[in-house]
Amino acid sequence: MPTDAKVALVTGGAKRVGRAIVERLASSGYDIAFTYLSSQEDAHDLQRSLEVLGRSCLAIRVDLTDPEHATAAIEEEFHQAYKRLDVLVNSASLYLGARLAKTDLELMHKLHAIHVATPVLLCKKFESPLRASNGKVINMVDLLAERPWPEMLSYCASKAALANLTLGLAKELAPQVTVNGIAPGVVEWPDDYPEAERQKYLKRVPLQRAGTPRDVANLVHYLATEGSYITGQIIRLDGGRSIT
Ligand SMILES: NC(=O)c1ccc[n+]([C@@H]2O[C@H](COP(=O)([O-])OP(=O)(O)OC[C@H]3O[C@@H](n4cnc5c(N)ncnc54)[C@H](OP(=O)(O)O)[C@@H]3O)[C@@H](O)[C@H]2O)c1
């Protein structure tokens, strides 16, 4: 059952970093809507666990590589459940690698759809409730947006577009809404990431550890609750990787 609580909408919230964001916001009193695509079991498990905590939780299954239909479905389901929106977190992502030779338009369109078009359309559809609540938009960018890898050419470019979009939206939605990006280094390894590569990366991180989903969730929580004079910033969350 919905309550009078503040409401957060998180894309890609069923597992990994998105789930940590959902759990952090829910534990501090937000009702939640989150999207998922393939992680149905995780989504239902998360929904049940938040409801046990007394929070309202709506899980919406959408494919964000089709942003027009997906965001229309999110808008419709969201408004059936909630009357306000306080925090929008764009976290859903496709971590797809391809060098130039393997890069094609289909891949570029998919990455643009999920990392750029979806956040734009969600801001457009939810502009009014976000302004009404002095809302916060938080976009999950990536350190690779400013340090591109040729192996992840289109992924990096789409995240760079998201970083730029964050700045544009911050101007557009001011003064009622703040819009910021979080650019993590590693905060949760891809499942199949080789141990030797992990150690190589960590040697270049001054804080000598990978970050955690909880590190991200705490920053999201800060931006959502305390960071009301911060807008148009891309905050690196990388243990110092970007200064080495
Ligand atoms: N992990 C890191 O160390 C790291 C580093 C830098 C930046 N980031 C950024 O931080 C955010 C969260 O990271 P993460 O590692 O947790 O991300 P992730 O696991 O790569 O993806 C998050 C979720 O996106 C959803 N998703 C994928 N394709 C989708 C589609 N077509 N339609 C709808 N949803 C889709 C998936 O939902 P389902 O599972 O339900 O299919 C997935 O669980 C991402 O934006 C990522 O780029 C993460």
mmCIF file with all atom_site columns, C-alpha atoms in Angstrom, residues 24-121:
data_model
loop_
_atom_site.group_PDB
_atom_site.id
_atom_site.type_symbol
_atom_site.label_atom_id
_atom_site.label_alt_id
_atom_site.label_comp_id
_atom_site.label_asym_id
_atom_site.label_entity_id
_atom_site.label_seq_id
_atom_site.pdbx_PDB_ins_code
_atom_site.Cartn_x
_atom_site.Cartn_y
_atom_site.Cartn_z
_atom_site.occupancy
_atom_site.B_iso_or_equiv
_atom_site.pdbx_formal_charge
_atom_site.auth_seq_id
_atom_site.auth_comp_id
_atom_site.auth_asym_id
_atom_site.auth_atom_id
_atom_site.pdbx_PDB_model_num
ATOM 1  C CA . ARG A 1 24  ? 19.385 2.317   0.981   1.00 0.00 ? 24  ARG A CA 1
ATOM 2  C CA . LEU A 1 25  ? 16.571 4.676   0.000   1.00 0.00 ? 25  LEU A CA 1
ATOM 3  C CA . ALA A 1 26  ? 13.884 2.302   1.273   1.00 0.00 ? 26  ALA A CA 1
ATOM 4  C CA . SER A 1 27  ? 15.671 1.910   4.606   1.00 0.00 ? 27  SER A CA 1
ATOM 5  C CA . SER A 1 28  ? 15.614 5.675   5.036   1.00 0.00 ? 28  SER A CA 1
ATOM 6  C CA . GLY A 1 29  ? 11.871 5.851   4.434   1.00 0.00 ? 29  GLY A CA 1
ATOM 7  C CA . TYR A 1 30  ? 11.322 6.190   0.691   1.00 0.00 ? 30  TYR A CA 1
ATOM 8  C CA . ASP A 1 31  ? 8.622  4.243   -1.087  1.00 0.00 ? 31  ASP A CA 1
ATOM 9  C CA . ILE A 1 32  ? 10.084 2.702   -4.219  1.00 0.00 ? 32  ILE A CA 1
ATOM 10 C CA . ALA A 1 33  ? 9.372  2.028   -7.851  1.00 0.00 ? 33  ALA A CA 1
ATOM 11 C CA . PHE A 1 34  ? 12.113 0.201   -9.696  1.00 0.00 ? 34  PHE A CA 1
ATOM 12 C CA . THR A 1 35  ? 12.495 -1.287  -13.143 1.00 0.00 ? 35  THR A CA 1
ATOM 13 C CA . TYR A 1 36  ? 14.027 -4.590  -14.178 1.00 0.00 ? 36  TYR A CA 1
ATOM 14 C CA . LEU A 1 37  ? 14.172 -6.673  -17.317 1.00 0.00 ? 37  LEU A CA 1
ATOM 15 C CA . SER A 1 38  ? 15.537 -10.203 -16.910 1.00 0.00 ? 38  SER A CA 1
ATOM 16 C CA . SER A 1 39  ? 16.003 -10.416 -13.129 1.00 0.00 ? 39  SER A CA 1
ATOM 17 C CA . GLN A 1 40  ? 12.447 -11.353 -12.268 1.00 0.00 ? 40  GLN A CA 1
ATOM 18 C CA . GLU A 1 41  ? 13.259 -13.532 -9.271  1.00 0.00 ? 41  GLU A CA 1
ATOM 19 C CA . ASP A 1 42  ? 15.543 -10.877 -7.761  1.00 0.00 ? 42  ASP A CA 1
ATOM 20 C CA . ALA A 1 43  ? 12.884 -8.242  -8.446  1.00 0.00 ? 43  ALA A CA 1
ATOM 21 C CA . HIS A 1 44  ? 10.162 -10.172 -6.655  1.00 0.00 ? 44  HIS A CA 1
ATOM 22 C CA . ASP A 1 45  ? 12.465 -11.021 -3.779  1.00 0.00 ? 45  ASP A CA 1
ATOM 23 C CA . LEU A 1 46  ? 13.404 -7.338  -3.393  1.00 0.00 ? 46  LEU A CA 1
ATOM 24 C CA . GLN A 1 47  ? 9.775  -6.255  -3.578  1.00 0.00 ? 47  GLN A CA 1
ATOM 25 C CA . ARG A 1 48  ? 8.799  -8.738  -0.846  1.00 0.00 ? 48  ARG A CA 1
ATOM 26 C CA . SER A 1 49  ? 11.701 -7.724  1.399   1.00 0.00 ? 49  SER A CA 1
ATOM 27 C CA . LEU A 1 50  ? 10.790 -4.020  1.176   1.00 0.00 ? 50  LEU A CA 1
ATOM 28 C CA . GLU A 1 51  ? 7.143  -4.746  1.857   1.00 0.00 ? 51  GLU A CA 1
ATOM 29 C CA . VAL A 1 52  ? 8.184  -6.668  4.981   1.00 0.00 ? 52  VAL A CA 1
ATOM 30 C CA . LEU A 1 53  ? 9.969  -3.461  6.053   1.00 0.00 ? 53  LEU A CA 1
ATOM 31 C CA . GLY A 1 54  ? 6.675  -1.616  5.646   1.00 0.00 ? 54  GLY A CA 1
ATOM 32 C CA . ARG A 1 55  ? 7.634  0.185   2.445   1.00 0.00 ? 55  ARG A CA 1
ATOM 33 C CA . SER A 1 56  ? 5.503  0.296   -0.677  1.00 0.00 ? 56  SER A CA 1
ATOM 34 C CA . CYS A 1 57  ? 7.371  -1.120  -3.663  1.00 0.00 ? 57  CYS A CA 1
ATOM 35 C CA . LEU A 1 58  ? 6.397  -1.290  -7.316  1.00 0.00 ? 58  LEU A CA 1
ATOM 36 C CA . ALA A 1 59  ? 8.480  -3.456  -9.678  1.00 0.00 ? 59  ALA A CA 1
ATOM 37 C CA . ILE A 1 60  ? 8.051  -2.582  -13.360 1.00 0.00 ? 60  ILE A CA 1
ATOM 38 C CA . ARG A 1 61  ? 9.314  -4.898  -16.109 1.00 0.00 ? 61  ARG A CA 1
ATOM 39 C CA . VAL A 1 62  ? 10.470 -2.930  -19.159 1.00 0.00 ? 62  VAL A CA 1
ATOM 40 C CA . ASP A 1 63  ? 13.040 -3.160  -21.924 1.00 0.00 ? 63  ASP A CA 1
ATOM 41 C CA . LEU A 1 64  ? 14.830 0.189   -21.978 1.00 0.00 ? 64  LEU A CA 1
ATOM 42 C CA . THR A 1 65  ? 16.381 -0.444  -25.381 1.00 0.00 ? 65  THR A CA 1
ATOM 43 C CA . ASP A 1 66  ? 12.869 0.539   -26.570 1.00 0.00 ? 66  ASP A CA 1
ATOM 44 C CA . PRO A 1 67  ? 12.701 3.804   -24.608 1.00 0.00 ? 67  PRO A CA 1
ATOM 45 C CA . GLU A 1 68  ? 9.517  5.188   -26.091 1.00 0.00 ? 68  GLU A CA 1
ATOM 46 C CA . HIS A 1 69  ? 7.355  2.209   -25.093 1.00 0.00 ? 69  HIS A CA 1
ATOM 47 C CA . ALA A 1 70  ? 9.258  1.493   -21.917 1.00 0.00 ? 70  ALA A CA 1
ATOM 48 C CA . THR A 1 71  ? 9.029  4.997   -20.481 1.00 0.00 ? 71  THR A CA 1
ATOM 49 C CA . ALA A 1 72  ? 5.337  5.218   -21.399 1.00 0.00 ? 72  ALA A CA 1
ATOM 50 C CA . ALA A 1 73  ? 4.752  1.964   -19.489 1.00 0.00 ? 73  ALA A CA 1
ATOM 51 C CA . ILE A 1 74  ? 6.768  3.240   -16.515 1.00 0.00 ? 74  ILE A CA 1
ATOM 52 C CA . GLU A 1 75  ? 4.779  6.487   -16.477 1.00 0.00 ? 75  GLU A CA 1
ATOM 53 C CA . GLU A 1 76  ? 1.462  4.655   -16.554 1.00 0.00 ? 76  GLU A CA 1
ATOM 54 C CA . GLU A 1 77  ? 2.289  2.060   -13.885 1.00 0.00 ? 77  GLU A CA 1
ATOM 55 C CA . PHE A 1 78  ? 3.987  4.630   -11.686 1.00 0.00 ? 78  PHE A CA 1
ATOM 56 C CA . HIS A 1 79  ? 1.020  7.013   -11.668 1.00 0.00 ? 79  HIS A CA 1
ATOM 57 C CA . GLN A 1 80  ? -1.368 4.182   -10.811 1.00 0.00 ? 80  GLN A CA 1
ATOM 58 C CA . ALA A 1 81  ? 0.647  3.568   -7.656  1.00 0.00 ? 81  ALA A CA 1
ATOM 59 C CA . TYR A 1 82  ? 2.043  6.946   -6.590  1.00 0.00 ? 82  TYR A CA 1
ATOM 60 C CA . LYS A 1 83  ? 1.085  10.614  -6.576  1.00 0.00 ? 83  LYS A CA 1
ATOM 61 C CA . ARG A 1 84  ? 4.547  12.124  -6.163  1.00 0.00 ? 84  ARG A CA 1
ATOM 62 C CA . LEU A 1 85  ? 8.135  11.616  -7.267  1.00 0.00 ? 85  LEU A CA 1
ATOM 63 C CA . ASP A 1 86  ? 11.092 12.870  -5.235  1.00 0.00 ? 86  ASP A CA 1
ATOM 64 C CA . VAL A 1 87  ? 14.112 11.022  -6.608  1.00 0.00 ? 87  VAL A CA 1
ATOM 65 C CA . LEU A 1 88  ? 14.846 9.580   -10.045 1.00 0.00 ? 88  LEU A CA 1
ATOM 66 C CA . VAL A 1 89  ? 17.944 7.389   -10.370 1.00 0.00 ? 89  VAL A CA 1
ATOM 67 C CA . ASN A 1 90  ? 18.969 6.327   -13.885 1.00 0.00 ? 90  ASN A CA 1
ATOM 68 C CA . SER A 1 91  ? 21.066 3.245   -13.170 1.00 0.00 ? 91  SER A CA 1
ATOM 69 C CA . ALA A 1 92  ? 20.043 0.633   -15.762 1.00 0.00 ? 92  ALA A CA 1
ATOM 70 C CA . SER A 1 93  ? 22.900 -0.091  -18.089 1.00 0.00 ? 93  SER A CA 1
ATOM 71 C CA . LEU A 1 94  ? 24.299 -2.364  -20.742 1.00 0.00 ? 94  LEU A CA 1
ATOM 72 C CA . TYR A 1 95  ? 28.005 -3.052  -20.244 1.00 0.00 ? 95  TYR A CA 1
ATOM 73 C CA . LEU A 1 96  ? 28.701 -4.083  -23.799 1.00 0.00 ? 96  LEU A CA 1
ATOM 74 C CA . GLY A 1 97  ? 32.216 -4.134  -25.164 1.00 0.00 ? 97  GLY A CA 1
ATOM 75 C CA . ALA A 1 98  ? 33.263 -3.751  -28.798 1.00 0.00 ? 98  ALA A CA 1
ATOM 76 C CA . ARG A 1 99  ? 36.263 -2.226  -30.505 1.00 0.00 ? 99  ARG A CA 1
ATOM 77 C CA . LEU A 1 100 ? 35.766 -0.147  -33.651 1.00 0.00 ? 100 LEU A CA 1
ATOM 78 C CA . ALA A 1 101 ? 35.821 -3.151  -35.999 1.00 0.00 ? 101 ALA A CA 1
ATOM 79 C CA . LYS A 1 102 ? 32.936 -4.817  -34.103 1.00 0.00 ? 102 LYS A CA 1
ATOM 80 C CA . THR A 1 103 ? 30.954 -1.613  -33.570 1.00 0.00 ? 103 THR A CA 1
ATOM 81 C CA . ASP A 1 104 ? 27.727 -1.323  -35.528 1.00 0.00 ? 104 ASP A CA 1
ATOM 82 C CA . LEU A 1 105 ? 24.664 0.881   -35.515 1.00 0.00 ? 105 LEU A CA 1
ATOM 83 C CA . GLU A 1 106 ? 22.547 -1.657  -33.648 1.00 0.00 ? 106 GLU A CA 1
ATOM 84 C CA . LEU A 1 107 ? 24.957 -1.649  -30.719 1.00 0.00 ? 107 LEU A CA 1
ATOM 85 C CA . MET A 1 108 ? 25.235 2.146   -30.768 1.00 0.00 ? 108 MET A CA 1
ATOM 86 C CA . HIS A 1 109 ? 21.447 2.554   -30.813 1.00 0.00 ? 109 HIS A CA 1
ATOM 87 C CA . LYS A 1 110 ? 20.991 0.145   -27.890 1.00 0.00 ? 110 LYS A CA 1
ATOM 88 C CA . LEU A 1 111 ? 23.543 1.945   -25.753 1.00 0.00 ? 111 LEU A CA 1
ATOM 89 C CA . HIS A 1 112 ? 22.150 5.340   -26.641 1.00 0.00 ? 112 HIS A CA 1
ATOM 90 C CA . ALA A 1 113 ? 18.632 4.114   -25.869 1.00 0.00 ? 113 ALA A CA 1
ATOM 91 C CA . ILE A 1 114 ? 19.397 2.915   -22.369 1.00 0.00 ? 114 ILE A CA 1
ATOM 92 C CA . HIS A 1 115 ? 22.033 5.474   -21.317 1.00 0.00 ? 115 HIS A CA 1
ATOM 93 C CA . VAL A 1 116 ? 20.722 8.642   -22.999 1.00 0.00 ? 116 VAL A CA 1
ATOM 94 C CA . ALA A 1 117 ? 17.199 8.422   -24.457 1.00 0.00 ? 117 ALA A CA 1
ATOM 95 C CA . THR A 1 118 ? 15.696 6.721   -21.396 1.00 0.00 ? 118 THR A CA 1
ATOM 96 C CA . PRO A 1 119 ? 16.973 9.346   -18.902 1.00 0.00 ? 119 PRO A CA 1
ATOM 97 C CA . VAL A 1 120 ? 15.792 12.159  -21.229 1.00 0.00 ? 120 VAL A CA 1
ATOM 98 C CA . LEU A 1 121 ? 12.311 10.682  -21.635 1.00 0.00 ? 121 LEU A CA 1
#
